[in-house]
PDB file of C-alpha atoms and ligand atoms in Angstrom:
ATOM      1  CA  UNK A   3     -22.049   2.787   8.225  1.00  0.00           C
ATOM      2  CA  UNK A   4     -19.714   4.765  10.269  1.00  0.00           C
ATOM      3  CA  UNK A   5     -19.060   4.082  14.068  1.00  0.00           C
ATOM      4  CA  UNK A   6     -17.191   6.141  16.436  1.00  0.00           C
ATOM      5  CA  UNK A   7     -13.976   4.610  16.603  1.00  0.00           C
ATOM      6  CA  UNK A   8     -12.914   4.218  20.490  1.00  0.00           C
ATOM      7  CA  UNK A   9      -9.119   2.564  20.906  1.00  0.00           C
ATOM      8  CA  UNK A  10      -5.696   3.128  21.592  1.00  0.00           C
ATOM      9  CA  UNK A  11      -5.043   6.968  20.893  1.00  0.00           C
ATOM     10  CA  UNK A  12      -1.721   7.171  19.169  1.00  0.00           C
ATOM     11  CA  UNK A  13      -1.802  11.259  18.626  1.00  0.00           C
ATOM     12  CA  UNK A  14      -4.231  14.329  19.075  1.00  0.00           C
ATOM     13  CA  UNK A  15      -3.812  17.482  17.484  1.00  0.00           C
ATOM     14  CA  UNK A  16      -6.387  20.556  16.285  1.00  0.00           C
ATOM     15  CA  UNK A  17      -9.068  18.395  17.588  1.00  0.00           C
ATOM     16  CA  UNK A  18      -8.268  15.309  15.341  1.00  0.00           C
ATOM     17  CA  UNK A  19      -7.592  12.195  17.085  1.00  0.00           C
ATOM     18  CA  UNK A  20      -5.310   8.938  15.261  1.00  0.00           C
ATOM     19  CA  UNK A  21      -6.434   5.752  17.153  1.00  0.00           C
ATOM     20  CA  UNK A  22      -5.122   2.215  16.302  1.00  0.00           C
ATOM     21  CA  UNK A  23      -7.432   1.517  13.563  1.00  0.00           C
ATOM     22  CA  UNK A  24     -10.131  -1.456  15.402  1.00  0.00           C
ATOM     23  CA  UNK A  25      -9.112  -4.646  12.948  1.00  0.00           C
ATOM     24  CA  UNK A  26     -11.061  -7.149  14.312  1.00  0.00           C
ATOM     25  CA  UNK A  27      -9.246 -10.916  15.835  1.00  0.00           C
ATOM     26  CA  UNK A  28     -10.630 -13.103  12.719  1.00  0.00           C
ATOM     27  CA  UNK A  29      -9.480 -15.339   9.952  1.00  0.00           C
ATOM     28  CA  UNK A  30     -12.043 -14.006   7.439  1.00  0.00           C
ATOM     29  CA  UNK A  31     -10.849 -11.439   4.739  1.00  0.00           C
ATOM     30  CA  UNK A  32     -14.734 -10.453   4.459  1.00  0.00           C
ATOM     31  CA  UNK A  33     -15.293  -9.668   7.674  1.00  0.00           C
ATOM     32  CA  UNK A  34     -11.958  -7.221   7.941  1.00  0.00           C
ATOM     33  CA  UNK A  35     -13.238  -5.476   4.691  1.00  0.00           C
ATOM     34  CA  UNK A  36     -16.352  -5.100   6.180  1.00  0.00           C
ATOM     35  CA  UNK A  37     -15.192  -4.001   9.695  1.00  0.00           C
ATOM     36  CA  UNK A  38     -12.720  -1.029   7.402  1.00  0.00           C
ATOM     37  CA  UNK A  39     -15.520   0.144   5.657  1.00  0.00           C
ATOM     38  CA  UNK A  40     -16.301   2.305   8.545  1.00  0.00           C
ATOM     39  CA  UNK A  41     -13.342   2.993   9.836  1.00  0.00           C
ATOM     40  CA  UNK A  42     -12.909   6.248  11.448  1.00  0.00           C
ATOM     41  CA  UNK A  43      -9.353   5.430  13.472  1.00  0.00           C
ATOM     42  CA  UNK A  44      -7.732   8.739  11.875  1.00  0.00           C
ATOM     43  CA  UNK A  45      -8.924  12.003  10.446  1.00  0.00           C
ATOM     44  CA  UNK A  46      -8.475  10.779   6.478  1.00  0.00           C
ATOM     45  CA  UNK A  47     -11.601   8.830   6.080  1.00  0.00           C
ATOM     46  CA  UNK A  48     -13.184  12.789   6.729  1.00  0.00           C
ATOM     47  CA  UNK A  49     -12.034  13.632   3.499  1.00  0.00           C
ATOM     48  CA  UNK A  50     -11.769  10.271   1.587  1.00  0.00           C
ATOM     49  CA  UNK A  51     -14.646   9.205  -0.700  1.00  0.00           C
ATOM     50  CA  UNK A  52     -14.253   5.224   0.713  1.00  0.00           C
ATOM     51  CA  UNK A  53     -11.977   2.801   2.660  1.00  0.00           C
ATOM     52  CA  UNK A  54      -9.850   1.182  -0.227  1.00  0.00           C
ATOM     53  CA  UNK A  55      -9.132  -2.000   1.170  1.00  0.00           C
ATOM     54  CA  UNK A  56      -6.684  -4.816  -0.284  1.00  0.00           C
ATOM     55  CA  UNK A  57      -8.134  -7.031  -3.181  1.00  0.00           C
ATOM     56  CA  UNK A  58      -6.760 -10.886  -4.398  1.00  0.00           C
ATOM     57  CA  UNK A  59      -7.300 -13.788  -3.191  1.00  0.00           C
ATOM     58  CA  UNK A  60      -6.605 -15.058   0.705  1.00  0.00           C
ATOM     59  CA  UNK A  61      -4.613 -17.756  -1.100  1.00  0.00           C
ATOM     60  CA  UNK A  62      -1.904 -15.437  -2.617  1.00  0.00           C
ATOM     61  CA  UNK A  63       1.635 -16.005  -2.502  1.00  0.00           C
ATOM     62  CA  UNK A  64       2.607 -12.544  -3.208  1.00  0.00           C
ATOM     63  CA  UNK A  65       1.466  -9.765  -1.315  1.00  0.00           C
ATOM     64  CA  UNK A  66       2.216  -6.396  -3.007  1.00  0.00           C
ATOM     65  CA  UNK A  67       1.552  -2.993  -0.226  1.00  0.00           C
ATOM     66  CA  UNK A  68       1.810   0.206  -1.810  1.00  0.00           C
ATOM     67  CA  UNK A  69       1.541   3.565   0.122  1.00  0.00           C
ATOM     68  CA  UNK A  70      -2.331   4.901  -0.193  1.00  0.00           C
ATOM     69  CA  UNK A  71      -5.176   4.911  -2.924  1.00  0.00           C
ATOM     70  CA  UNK A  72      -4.920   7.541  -5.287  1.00  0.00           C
ATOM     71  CA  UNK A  73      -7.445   9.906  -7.252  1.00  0.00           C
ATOM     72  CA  UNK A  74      -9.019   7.140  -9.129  1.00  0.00           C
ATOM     73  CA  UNK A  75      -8.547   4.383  -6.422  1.00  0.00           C
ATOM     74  CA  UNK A  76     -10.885   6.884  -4.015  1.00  0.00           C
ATOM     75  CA  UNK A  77     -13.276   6.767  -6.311  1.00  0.00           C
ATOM     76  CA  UNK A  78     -13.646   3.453  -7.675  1.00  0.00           C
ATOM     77  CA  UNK A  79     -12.786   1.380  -4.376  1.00  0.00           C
ATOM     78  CA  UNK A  80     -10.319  -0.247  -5.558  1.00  0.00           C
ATOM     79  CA  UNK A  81      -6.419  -0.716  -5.284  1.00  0.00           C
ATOM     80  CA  UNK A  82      -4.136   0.101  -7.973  1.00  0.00           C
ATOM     81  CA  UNK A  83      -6.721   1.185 -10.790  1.00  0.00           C
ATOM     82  CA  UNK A  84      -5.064   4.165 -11.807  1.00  0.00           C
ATOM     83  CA  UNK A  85      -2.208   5.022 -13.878  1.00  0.00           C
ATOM     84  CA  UNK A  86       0.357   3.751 -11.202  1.00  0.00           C
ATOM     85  CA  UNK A  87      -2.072   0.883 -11.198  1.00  0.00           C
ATOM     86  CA  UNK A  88      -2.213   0.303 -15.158  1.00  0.00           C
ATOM     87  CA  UNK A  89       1.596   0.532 -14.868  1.00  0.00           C
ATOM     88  CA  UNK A  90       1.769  -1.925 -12.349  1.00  0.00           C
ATOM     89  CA  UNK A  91       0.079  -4.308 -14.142  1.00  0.00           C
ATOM     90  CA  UNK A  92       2.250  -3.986 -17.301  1.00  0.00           C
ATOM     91  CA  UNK A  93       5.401  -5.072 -14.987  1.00  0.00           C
ATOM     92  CA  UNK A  94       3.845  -7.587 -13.366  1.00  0.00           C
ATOM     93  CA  UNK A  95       2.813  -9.273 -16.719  1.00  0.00           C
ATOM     94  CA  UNK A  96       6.317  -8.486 -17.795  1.00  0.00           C
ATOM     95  CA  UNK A  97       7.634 -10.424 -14.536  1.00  0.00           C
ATOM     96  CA  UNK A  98       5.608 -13.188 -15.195  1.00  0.00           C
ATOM     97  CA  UNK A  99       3.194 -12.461 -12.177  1.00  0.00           C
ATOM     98  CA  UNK A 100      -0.194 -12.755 -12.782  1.00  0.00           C
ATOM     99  CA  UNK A 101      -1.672  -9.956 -10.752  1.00  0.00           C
ATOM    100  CA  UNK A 102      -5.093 -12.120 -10.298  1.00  0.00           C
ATOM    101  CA  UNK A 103      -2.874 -14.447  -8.141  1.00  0.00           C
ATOM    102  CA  UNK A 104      -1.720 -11.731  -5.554  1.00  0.00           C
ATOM    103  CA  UNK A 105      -2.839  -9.631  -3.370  1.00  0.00           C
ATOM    104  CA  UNK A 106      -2.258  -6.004  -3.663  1.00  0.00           C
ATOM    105  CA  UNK A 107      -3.038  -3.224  -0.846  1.00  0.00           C
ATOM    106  CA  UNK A 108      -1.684  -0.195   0.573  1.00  0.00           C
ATOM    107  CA  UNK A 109      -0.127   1.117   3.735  1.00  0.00           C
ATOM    108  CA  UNK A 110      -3.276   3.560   4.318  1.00  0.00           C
ATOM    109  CA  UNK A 111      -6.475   2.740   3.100  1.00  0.00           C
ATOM    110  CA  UNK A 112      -7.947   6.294   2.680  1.00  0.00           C
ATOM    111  CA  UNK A 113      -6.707   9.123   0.212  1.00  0.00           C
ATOM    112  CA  UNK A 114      -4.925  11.570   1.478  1.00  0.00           C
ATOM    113  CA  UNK A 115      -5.373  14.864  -0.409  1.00  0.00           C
ATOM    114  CA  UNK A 116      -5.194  18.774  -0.665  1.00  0.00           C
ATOM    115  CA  UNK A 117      -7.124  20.404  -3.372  1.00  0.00           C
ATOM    116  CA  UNK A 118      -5.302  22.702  -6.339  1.00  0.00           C
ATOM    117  CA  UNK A 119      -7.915  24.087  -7.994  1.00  0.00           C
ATOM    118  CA  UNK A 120     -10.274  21.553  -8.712  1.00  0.00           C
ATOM    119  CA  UNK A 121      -7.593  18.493  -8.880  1.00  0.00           C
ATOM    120  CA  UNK A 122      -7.283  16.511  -5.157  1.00  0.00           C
ATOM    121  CA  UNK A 123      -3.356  16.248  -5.227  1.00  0.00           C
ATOM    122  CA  UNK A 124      -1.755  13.140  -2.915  1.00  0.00           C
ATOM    123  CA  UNK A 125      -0.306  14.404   0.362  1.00  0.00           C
ATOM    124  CA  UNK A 126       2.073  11.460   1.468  1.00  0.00           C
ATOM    125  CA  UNK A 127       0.279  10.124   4.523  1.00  0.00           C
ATOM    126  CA  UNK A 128       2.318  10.932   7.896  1.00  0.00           C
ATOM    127  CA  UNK A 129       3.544   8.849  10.629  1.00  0.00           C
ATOM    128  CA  UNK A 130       0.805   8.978  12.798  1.00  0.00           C
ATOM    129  CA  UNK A 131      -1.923   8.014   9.728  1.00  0.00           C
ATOM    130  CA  UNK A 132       0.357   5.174   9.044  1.00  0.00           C
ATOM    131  CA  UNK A 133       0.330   4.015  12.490  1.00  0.00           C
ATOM    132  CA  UNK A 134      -3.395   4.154  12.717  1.00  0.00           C
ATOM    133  CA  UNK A 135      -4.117   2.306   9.759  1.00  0.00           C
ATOM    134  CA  UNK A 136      -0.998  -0.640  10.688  1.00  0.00           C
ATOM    135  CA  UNK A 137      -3.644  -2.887  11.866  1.00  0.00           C
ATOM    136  CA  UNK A 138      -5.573  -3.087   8.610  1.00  0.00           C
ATOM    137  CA  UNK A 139      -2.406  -4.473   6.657  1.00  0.00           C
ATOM    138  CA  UNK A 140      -1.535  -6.498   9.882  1.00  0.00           C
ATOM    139  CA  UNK A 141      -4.794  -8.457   9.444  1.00  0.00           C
ATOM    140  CA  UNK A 142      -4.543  -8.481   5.784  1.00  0.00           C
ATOM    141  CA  UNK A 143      -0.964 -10.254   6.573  1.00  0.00           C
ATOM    142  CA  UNK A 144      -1.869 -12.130   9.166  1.00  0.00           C
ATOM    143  CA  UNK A 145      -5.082 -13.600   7.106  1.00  0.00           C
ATOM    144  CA  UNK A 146      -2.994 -13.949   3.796  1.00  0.00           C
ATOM    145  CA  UNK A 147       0.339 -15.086   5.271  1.00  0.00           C
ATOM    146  CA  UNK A 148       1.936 -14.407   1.788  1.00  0.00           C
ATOM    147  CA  UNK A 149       5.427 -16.460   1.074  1.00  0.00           C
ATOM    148  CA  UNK A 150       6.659 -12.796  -0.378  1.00  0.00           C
ATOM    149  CA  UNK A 151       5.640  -9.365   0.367  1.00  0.00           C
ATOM    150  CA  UNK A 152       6.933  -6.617  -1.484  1.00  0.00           C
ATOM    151  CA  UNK A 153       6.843  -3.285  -0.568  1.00  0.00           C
ATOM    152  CA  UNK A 154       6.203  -0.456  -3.459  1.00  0.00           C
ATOM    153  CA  UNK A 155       8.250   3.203  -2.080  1.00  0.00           C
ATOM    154  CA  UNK A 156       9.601   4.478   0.912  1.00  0.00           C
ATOM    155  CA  UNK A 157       6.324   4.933   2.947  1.00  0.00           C
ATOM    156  CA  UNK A 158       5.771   0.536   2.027  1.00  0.00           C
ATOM    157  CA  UNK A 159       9.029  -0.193   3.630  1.00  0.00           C
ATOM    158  CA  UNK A 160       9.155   1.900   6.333  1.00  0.00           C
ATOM    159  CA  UNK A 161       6.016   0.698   7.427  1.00  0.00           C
ATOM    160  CA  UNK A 162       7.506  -2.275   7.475  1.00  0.00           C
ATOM    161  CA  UNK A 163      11.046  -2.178   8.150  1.00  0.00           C
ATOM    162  CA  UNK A 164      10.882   1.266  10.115  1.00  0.00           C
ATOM    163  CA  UNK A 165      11.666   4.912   9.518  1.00  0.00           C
ATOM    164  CA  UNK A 166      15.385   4.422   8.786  1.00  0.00           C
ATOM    165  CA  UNK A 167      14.662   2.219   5.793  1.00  0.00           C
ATOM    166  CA  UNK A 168      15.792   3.510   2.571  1.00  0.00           C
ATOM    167  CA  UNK A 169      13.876   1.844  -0.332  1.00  0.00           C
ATOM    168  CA  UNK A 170      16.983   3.375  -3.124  1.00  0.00           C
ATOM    169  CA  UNK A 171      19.723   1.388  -1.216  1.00  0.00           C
ATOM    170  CA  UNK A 172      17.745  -2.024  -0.551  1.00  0.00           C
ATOM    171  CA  UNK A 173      16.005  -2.112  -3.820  1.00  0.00           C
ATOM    172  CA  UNK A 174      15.746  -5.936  -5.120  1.00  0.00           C
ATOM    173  CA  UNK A 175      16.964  -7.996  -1.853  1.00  0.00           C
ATOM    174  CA  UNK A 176      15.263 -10.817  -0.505  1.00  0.00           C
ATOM    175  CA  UNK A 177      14.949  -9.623   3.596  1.00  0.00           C
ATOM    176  CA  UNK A 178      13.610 -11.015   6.654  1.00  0.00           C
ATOM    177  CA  UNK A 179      10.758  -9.103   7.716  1.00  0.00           C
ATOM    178  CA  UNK A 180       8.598  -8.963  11.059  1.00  0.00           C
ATOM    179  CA  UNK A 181       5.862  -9.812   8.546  1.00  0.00           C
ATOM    180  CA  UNK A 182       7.363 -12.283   6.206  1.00  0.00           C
ATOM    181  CA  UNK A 183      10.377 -14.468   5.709  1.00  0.00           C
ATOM    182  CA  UNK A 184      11.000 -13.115   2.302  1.00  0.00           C
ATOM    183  CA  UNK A 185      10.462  -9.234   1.719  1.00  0.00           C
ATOM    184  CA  UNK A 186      11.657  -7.585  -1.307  1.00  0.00           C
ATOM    185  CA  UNK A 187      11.402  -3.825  -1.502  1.00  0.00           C
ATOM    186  CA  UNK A 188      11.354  -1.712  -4.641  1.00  0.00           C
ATOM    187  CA  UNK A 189      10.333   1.513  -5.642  1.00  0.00           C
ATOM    188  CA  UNK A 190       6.673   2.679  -6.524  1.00  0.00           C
ATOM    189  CA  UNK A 191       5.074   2.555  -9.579  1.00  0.00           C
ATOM    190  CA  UNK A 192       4.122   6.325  -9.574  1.00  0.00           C
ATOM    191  CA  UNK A 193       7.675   7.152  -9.265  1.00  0.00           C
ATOM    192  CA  UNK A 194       8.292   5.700 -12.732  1.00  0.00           C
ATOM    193  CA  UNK A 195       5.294   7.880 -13.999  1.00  0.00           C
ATOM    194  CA  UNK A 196       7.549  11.219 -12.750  1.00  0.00           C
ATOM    195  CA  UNK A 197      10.651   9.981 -14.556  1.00  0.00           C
ATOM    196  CA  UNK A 198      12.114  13.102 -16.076  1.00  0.00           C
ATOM    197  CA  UNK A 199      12.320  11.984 -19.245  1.00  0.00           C
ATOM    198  CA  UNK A 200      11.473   8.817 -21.888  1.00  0.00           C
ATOM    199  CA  UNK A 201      15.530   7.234 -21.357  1.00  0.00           C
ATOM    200  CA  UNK A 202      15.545   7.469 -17.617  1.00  0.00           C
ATOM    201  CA  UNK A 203      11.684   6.358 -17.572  1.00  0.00           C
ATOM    202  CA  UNK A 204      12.697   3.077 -19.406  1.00  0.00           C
ATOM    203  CA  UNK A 205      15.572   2.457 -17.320  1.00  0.00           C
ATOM    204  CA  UNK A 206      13.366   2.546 -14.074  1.00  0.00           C
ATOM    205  CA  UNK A 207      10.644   0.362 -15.432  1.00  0.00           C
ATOM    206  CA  UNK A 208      13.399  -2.232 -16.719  1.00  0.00           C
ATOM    207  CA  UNK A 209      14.409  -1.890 -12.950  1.00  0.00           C
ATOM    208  CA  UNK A 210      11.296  -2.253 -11.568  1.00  0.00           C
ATOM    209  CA  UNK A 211      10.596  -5.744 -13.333  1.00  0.00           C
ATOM    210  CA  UNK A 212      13.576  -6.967 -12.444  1.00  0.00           C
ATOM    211  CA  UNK A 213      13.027  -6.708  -8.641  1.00  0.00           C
ATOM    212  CA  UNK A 214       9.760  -8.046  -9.237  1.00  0.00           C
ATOM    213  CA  UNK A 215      11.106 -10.776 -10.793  1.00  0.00           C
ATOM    214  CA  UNK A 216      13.182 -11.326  -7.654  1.00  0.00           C
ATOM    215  CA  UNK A 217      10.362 -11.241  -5.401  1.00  0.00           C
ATOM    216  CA  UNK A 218       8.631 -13.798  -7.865  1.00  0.00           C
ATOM    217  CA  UNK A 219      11.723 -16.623  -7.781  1.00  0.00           C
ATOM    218  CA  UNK A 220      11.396 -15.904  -3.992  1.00  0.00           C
ATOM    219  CA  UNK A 221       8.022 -17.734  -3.794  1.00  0.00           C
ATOM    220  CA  UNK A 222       9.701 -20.884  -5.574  1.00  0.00           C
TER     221      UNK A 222
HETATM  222  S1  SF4 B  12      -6.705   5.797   6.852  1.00  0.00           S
HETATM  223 FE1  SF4 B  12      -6.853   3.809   7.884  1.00  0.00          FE
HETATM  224  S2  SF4 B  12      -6.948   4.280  10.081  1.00  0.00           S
HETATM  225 FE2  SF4 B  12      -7.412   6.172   8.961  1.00  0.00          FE
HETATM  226  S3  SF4 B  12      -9.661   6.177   8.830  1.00  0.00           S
HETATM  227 FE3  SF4 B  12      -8.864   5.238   6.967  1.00  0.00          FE
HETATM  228  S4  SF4 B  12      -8.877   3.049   7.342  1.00  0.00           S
HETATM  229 FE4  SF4 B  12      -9.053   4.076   9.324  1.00  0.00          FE
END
């Protein structure tokens, strides 16, 4: 059920309004998922199918944040399900992470889309939608308290390190973070998917692991 969402306004513009999103003070996962379900902080859930909130378990050591639920996440409710998701899971088993041990969630927890035709194409969420939705992954953090969090693309780490942050440069370090001791930033799985061709493709997904493999020798 949706509830008018009252809060902090961040922004207003052509009668939208971007509130900090109303995570509620508690130290159960359940009740956070249940509280996002109807979360109507920022204009996206207007055009969303669901809130697609973070999945694993509260005891994870790894926390994985990617930007926002695609196509195929909107529709099934769940994170990472698609082909970025499939893709994911391929490295991760390559890194020797078993993705049933982490937990795995997104910056913004509605799709953002424009329609082409009958396709819903991603529109990279903006400041203001990522500001809104902060205290989502804030409680998800705060509740998990993961040893590593890694953060897939630019719009993961600057959500976390801030807008200068360039994912390219700091690929594959172990960083402080305001959210965890050890962050390691690499790129997004989607990105490998637009790889111009099979060599460069192969390249990025060799890269890929290997930062994941960082961030998993970071939890030892
Ligand atoms: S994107 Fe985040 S802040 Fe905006 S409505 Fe969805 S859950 Fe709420």
């Amino acid at each position: 059920m949706r509830s008018e969402a009252r809060g902090e306004i961040i922004a207003k513009s052509g009668g939208d309004i971007w509130m900090r999103a109303p995570a509620p003070e508690t130290t159960s996962l359940r009740q956070v998922v249940i509280a996002a379900k109807g979360c109507t902080a920022c204009p996206l859930y207007k055009h969303a199918t669901q809130t697609v909130f973070g999945e694993g378990p509260k005891s994870a050591r790894m926390m994985l944040v990617g930007e926002q639920p695609g196509d195929q996440e909107d529709v099934a409710g769940k994170p990472f399900v698609g082909p970025a998701g499939k893709l994911l899971d391929r490295a991760l088993a390559e890194a020797g992470i078993n993705r049933d041990e982490v937990y795995v969630t997104n910056a913004v927890k509605h799709f953002k889309w424009e329609p082409r035709g009958k396709r819903r194409i991603h529109q990279k969420p903006s400041s203001r939608d990522i500001a809104a939705c902060r205290p989502w992954l804030e409680a998800e953090l705060r509740i998990v308290q993961p040893d590593v969090l890694v953060c897939l693309g630019s719009t993961a780490g600057q959500t976390v390190f801030g807008p200068q942050f360039r994912v390219t440069k700091e690929r594959g370090r172990v960083m402080r973070s305001e959210f965890a001791d050890k962050t390691v930033a690499t790129v997004h799985p989607s990105s490998l998917l637009r790889a111009p061709d099979e060599e460069s493709r192969r390249r990025e997904y060799a890269k890929f692991v290997d930062d994941l493999r960082i961030a998993l020798r970071a939890t030892r």
